[in-house]
PDB file of C-alpha atoms in Angstrom:
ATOM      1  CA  UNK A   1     158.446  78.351 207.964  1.00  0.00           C
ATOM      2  CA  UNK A   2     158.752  81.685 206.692  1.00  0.00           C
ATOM      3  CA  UNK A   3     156.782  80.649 203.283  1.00  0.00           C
ATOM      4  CA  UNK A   4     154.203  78.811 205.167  1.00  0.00           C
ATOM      5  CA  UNK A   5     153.395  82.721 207.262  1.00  0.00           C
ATOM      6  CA  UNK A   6     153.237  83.874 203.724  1.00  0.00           C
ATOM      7  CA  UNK A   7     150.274  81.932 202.595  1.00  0.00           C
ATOM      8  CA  UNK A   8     148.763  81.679 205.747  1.00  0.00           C
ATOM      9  CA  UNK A   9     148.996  86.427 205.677  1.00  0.00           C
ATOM     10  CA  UNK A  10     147.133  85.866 202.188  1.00  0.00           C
ATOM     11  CA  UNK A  11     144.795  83.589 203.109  1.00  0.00           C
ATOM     12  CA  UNK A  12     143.735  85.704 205.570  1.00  0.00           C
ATOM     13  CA  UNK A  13     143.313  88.492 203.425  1.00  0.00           C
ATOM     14  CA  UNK A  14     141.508  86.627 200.692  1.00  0.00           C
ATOM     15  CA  UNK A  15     138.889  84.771 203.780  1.00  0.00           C
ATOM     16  CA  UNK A  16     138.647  88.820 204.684  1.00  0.00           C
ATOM     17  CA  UNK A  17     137.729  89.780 201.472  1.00  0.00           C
ATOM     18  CA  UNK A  18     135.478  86.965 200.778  1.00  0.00           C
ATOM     19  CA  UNK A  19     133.287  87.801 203.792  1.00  0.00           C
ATOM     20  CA  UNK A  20     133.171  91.159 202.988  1.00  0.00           C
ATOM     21  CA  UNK A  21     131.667  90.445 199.528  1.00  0.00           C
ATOM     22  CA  UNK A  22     129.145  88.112 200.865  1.00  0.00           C
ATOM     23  CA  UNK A  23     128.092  90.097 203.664  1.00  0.00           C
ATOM     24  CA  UNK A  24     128.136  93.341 201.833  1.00  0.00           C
ATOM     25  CA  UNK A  25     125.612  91.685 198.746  1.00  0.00           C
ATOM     26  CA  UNK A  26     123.645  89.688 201.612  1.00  0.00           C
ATOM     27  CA  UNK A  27     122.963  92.888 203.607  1.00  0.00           C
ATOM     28  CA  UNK A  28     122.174  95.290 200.623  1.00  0.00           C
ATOM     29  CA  UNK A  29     118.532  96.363 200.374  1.00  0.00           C
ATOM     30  CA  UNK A  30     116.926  99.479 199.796  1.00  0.00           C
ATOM     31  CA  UNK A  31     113.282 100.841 199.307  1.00  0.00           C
ATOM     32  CA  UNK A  32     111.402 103.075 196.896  1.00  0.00           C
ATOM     33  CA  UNK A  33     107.977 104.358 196.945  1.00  0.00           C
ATOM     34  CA  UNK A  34     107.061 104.365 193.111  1.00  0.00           C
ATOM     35  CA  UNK A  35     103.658 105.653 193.101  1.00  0.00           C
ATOM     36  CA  UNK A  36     101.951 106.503 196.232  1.00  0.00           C
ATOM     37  CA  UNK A  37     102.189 104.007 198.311  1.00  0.00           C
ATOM     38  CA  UNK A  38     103.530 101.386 195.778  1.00  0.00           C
ATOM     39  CA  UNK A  39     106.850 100.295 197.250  1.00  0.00           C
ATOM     40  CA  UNK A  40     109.160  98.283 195.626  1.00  0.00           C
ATOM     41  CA  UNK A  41     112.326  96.840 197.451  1.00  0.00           C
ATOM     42  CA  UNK A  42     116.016  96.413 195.826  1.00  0.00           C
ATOM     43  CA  UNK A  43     117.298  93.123 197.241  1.00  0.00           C
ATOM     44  CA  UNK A  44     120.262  90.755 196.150  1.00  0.00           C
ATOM     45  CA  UNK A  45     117.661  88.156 195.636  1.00  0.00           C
ATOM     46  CA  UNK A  46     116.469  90.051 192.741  1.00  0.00           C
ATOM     47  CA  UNK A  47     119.455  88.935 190.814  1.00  0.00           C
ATOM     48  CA  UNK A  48     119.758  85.251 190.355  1.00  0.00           C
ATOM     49  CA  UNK A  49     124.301  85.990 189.894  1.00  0.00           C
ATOM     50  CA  UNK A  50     124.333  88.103 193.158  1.00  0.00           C
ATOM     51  CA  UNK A  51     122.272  84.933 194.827  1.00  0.00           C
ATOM     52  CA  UNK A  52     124.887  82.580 193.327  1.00  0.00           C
ATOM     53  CA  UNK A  53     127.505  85.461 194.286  1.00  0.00           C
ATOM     54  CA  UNK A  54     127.193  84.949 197.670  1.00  0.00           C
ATOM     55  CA  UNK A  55     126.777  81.180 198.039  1.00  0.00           C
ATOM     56  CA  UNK A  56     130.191  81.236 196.236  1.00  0.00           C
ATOM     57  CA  UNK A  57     132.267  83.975 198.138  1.00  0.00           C
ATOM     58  CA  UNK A  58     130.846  81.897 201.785  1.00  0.00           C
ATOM     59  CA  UNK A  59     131.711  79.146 200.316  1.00  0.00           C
ATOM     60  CA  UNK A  60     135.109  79.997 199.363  1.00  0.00           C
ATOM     61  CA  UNK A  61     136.237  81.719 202.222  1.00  0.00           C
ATOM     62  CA  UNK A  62     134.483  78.202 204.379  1.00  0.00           C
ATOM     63  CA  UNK A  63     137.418  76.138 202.072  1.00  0.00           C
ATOM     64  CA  UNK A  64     140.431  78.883 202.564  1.00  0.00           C
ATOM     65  CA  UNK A  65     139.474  79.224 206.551  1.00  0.00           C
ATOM     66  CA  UNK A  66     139.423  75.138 206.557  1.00  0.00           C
ATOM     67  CA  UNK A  67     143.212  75.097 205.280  1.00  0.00           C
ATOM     68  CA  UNK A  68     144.068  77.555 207.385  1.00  0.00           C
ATOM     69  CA  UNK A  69     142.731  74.971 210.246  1.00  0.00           C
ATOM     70  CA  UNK A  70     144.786  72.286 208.563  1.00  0.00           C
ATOM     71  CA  UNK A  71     147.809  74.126 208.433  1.00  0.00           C
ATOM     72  CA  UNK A  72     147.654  74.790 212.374  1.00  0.00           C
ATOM     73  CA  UNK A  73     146.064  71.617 213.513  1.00  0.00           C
ATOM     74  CA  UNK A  74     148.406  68.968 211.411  1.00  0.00           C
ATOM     75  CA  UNK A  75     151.254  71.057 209.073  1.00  0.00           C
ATOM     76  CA  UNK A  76     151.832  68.993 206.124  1.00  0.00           C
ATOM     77  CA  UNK A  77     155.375  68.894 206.312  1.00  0.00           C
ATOM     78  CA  UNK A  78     155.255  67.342 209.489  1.00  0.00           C
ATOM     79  CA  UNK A  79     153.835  63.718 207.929  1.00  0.00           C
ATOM     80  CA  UNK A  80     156.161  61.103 207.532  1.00  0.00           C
ATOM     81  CA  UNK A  81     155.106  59.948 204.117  1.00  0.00           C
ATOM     82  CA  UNK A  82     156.347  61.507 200.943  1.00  0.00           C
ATOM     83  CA  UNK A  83     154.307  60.216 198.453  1.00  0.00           C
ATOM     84  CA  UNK A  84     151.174  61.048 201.099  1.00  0.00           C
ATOM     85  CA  UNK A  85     152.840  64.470 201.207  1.00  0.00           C
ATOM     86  CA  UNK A  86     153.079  64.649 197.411  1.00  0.00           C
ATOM     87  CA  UNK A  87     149.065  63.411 196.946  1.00  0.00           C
ATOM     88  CA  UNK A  88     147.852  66.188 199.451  1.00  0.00           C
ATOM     89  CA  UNK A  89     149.586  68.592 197.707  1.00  0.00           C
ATOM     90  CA  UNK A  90     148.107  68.037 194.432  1.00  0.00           C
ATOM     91  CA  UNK A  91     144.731  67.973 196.086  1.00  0.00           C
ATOM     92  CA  UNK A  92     145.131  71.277 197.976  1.00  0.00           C
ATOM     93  CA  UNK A  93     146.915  72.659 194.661  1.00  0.00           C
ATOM     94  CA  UNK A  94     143.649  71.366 192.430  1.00  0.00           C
ATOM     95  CA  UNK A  95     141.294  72.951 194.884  1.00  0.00           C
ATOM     96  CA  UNK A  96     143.135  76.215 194.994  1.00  0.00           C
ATOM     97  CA  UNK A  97     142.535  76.226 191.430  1.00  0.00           C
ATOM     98  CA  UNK A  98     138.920  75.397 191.379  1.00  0.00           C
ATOM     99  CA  UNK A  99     138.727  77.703 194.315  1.00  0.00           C
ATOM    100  CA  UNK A 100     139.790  80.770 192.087  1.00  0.00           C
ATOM    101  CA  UNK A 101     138.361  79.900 188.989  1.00  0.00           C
ATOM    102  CA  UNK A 102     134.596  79.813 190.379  1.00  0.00           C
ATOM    103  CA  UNK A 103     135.099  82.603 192.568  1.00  0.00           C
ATOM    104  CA  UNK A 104     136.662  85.024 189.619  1.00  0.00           C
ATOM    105  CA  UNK A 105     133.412  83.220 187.359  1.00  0.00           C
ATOM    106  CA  UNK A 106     130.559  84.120 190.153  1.00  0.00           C
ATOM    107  CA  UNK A 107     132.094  87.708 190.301  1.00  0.00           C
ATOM    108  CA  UNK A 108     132.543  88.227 186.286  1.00  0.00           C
ATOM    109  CA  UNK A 109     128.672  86.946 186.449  1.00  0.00           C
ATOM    110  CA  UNK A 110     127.697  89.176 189.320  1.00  0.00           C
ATOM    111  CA  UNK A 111     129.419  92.409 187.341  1.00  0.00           C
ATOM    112  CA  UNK A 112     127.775  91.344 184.098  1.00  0.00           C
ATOM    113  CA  UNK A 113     124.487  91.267 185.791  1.00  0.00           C
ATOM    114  CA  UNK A 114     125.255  94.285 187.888  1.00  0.00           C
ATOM    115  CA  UNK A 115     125.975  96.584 184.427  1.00  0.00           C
ATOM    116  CA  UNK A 116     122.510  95.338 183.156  1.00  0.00           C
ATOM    117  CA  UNK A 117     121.243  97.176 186.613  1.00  0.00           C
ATOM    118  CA  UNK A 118     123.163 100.247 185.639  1.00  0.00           C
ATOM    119  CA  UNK A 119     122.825 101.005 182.159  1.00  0.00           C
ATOM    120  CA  UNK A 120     119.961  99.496 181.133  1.00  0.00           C
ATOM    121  CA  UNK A 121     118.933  97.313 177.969  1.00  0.00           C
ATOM    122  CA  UNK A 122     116.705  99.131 175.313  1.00  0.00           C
ATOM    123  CA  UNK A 123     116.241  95.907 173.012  1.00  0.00           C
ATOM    124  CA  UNK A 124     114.539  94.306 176.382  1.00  0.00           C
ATOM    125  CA  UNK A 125     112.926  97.127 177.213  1.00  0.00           C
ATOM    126  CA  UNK A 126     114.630  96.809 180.552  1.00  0.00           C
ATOM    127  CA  UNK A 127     114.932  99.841 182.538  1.00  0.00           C
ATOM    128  CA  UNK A 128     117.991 101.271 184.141  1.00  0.00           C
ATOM    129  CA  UNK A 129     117.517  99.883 187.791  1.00  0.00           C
ATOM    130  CA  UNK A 130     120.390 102.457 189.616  1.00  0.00           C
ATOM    131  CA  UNK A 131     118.678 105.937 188.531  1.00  0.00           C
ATOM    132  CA  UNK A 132     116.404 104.682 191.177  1.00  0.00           C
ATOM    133  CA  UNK A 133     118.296 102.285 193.675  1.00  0.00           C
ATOM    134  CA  UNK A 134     121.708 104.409 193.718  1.00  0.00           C
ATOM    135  CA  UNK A 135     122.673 103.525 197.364  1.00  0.00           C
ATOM    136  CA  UNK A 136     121.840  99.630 196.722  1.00  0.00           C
ATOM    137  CA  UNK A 137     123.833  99.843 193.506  1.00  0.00           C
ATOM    138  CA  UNK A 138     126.877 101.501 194.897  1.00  0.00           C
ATOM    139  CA  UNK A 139     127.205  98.736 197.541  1.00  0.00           C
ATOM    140  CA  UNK A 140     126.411  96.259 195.366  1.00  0.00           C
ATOM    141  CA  UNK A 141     129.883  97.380 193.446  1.00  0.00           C
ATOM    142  CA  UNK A 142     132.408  97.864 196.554  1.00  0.00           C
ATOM    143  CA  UNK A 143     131.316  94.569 196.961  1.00  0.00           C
ATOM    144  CA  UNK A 144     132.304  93.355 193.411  1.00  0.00           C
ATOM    145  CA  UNK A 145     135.585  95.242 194.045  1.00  0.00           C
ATOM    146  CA  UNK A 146     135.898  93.264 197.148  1.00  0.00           C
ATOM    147  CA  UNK A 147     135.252  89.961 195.356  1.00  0.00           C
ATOM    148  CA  UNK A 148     137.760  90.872 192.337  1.00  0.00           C
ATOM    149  CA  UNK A 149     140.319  91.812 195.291  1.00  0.00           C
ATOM    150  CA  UNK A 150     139.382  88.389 196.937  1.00  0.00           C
ATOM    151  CA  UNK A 151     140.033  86.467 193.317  1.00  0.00           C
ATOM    152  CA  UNK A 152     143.457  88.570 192.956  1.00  0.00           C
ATOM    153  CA  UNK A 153     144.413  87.181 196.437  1.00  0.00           C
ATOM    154  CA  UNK A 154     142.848  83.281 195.710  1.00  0.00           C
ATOM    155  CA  UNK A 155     145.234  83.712 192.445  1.00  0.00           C
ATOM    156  CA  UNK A 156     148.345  84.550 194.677  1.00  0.00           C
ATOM    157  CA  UNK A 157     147.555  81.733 197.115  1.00  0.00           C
ATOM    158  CA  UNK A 158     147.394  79.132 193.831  1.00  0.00           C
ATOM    159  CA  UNK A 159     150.511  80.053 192.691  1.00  0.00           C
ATOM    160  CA  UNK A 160     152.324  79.604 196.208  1.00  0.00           C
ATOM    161  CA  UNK A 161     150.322  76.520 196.103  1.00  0.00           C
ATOM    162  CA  UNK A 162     151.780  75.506 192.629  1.00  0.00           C
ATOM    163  CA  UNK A 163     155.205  76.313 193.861  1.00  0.00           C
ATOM    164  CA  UNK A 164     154.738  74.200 197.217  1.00  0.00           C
ATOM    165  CA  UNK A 165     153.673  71.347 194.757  1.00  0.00           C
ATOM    166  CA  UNK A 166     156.260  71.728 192.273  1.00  0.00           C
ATOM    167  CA  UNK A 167     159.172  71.549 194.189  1.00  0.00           C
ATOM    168  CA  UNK A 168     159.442  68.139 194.701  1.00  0.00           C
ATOM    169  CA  UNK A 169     159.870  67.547 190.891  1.00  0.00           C
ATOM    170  CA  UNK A 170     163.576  67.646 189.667  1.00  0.00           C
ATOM    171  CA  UNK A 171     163.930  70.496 187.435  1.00  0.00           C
ATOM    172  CA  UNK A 172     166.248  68.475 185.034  1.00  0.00           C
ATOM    173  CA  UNK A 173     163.529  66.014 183.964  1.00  0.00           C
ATOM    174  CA  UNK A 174     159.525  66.553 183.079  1.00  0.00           C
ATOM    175  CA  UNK A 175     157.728  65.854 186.180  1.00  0.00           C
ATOM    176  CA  UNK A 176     159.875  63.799 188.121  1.00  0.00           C
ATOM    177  CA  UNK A 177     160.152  63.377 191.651  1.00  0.00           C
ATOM    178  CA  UNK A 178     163.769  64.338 193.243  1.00  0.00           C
ATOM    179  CA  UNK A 179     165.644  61.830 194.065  1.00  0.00           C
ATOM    180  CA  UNK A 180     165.709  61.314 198.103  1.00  0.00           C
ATOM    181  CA  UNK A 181     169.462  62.843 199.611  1.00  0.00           C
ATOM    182  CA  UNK A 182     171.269  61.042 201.995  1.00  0.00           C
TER     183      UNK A 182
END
């Protein structure tokens, strides 16, 4: 029971941290006059990785708040089957996986894109975008931090997930299930 708490405290922190990314790059905007009365707006939807960014990070924290419904409505080690047991754990372990792999991908995009926005590229002739959307810039990093801390906590929850998996193979033979005790 006590390991089940465990994964259920990080899950919560990685669904807090998710939503905190998205809403954090969904709510950033900020506006410039340029010349005049020429105004241009800073938006996420400027940047097609912060777009994808936040798909991913709703997305993600949709799946980890789903298996924390799961785990309250019907706790897996309640089912009477072992070999159902055994299949929904190697489902819930592969989508852990996938889980933190896209999530750690969409922010390693987002960051990529985000030091294009801050230093500039001379051999596109792209300007540096933060000398002039500083505020919009700085949010748009706490949230990568956020998402990074998010992926750190996803990784946690995969490995709990691998050891809830992995402990119904016998550790004196390659991937074979324990025999039942009396």
């Amino acid at each position: 029971m006590e390991f089940l708490m465990s994964e259920v405290r990080v899950r919560v922190c990685a669904i807090v941290f998710l939503v905190l990314t998205a809403s954090l790059v969904a709510s950033d905007s900020q506006t410039k006059v340029i010349i005049f009365t020429y105004r241009k707006k800073a938006t996420y939807h400027d940047l097609q990785a912060l777009k994808i960014l936040v798909y991913i990070a709703s997305a993600a924290a949709a799946y980890n708040f789903l298996q924390l419904c799961i785990y309250f409505v019907s706790p897996l080690s309640t089912l009477s089957s072992k070999g159902y047991l055994l299949y929904m754990t190697w489902f819930c372990f592969l989508l852990d996986q996938m889980a933190v792999y896209i999530t750690f991908g969409a922010n390693t995009g987002a960051m990529e894109g985000a030091m294009i926005a801050l230093k500039g590229e001379e051999v596109f002739e792209w300007t540096k975008v933060c000398n002039r959307f500083s505020r919009f810039c700085y949010q748009i990093g706490a949230a990568l931090l956020f998402g990074y801390l998010a992926s750190i906590f996803m990784a946690l929850i995969s490995s709990l997930s691998a050891y809830k998996l992995f402990r119904f193979y016998s550790p004196n033979s390659f991937l074979r299930l324990k025999s039942p005790t009396p």
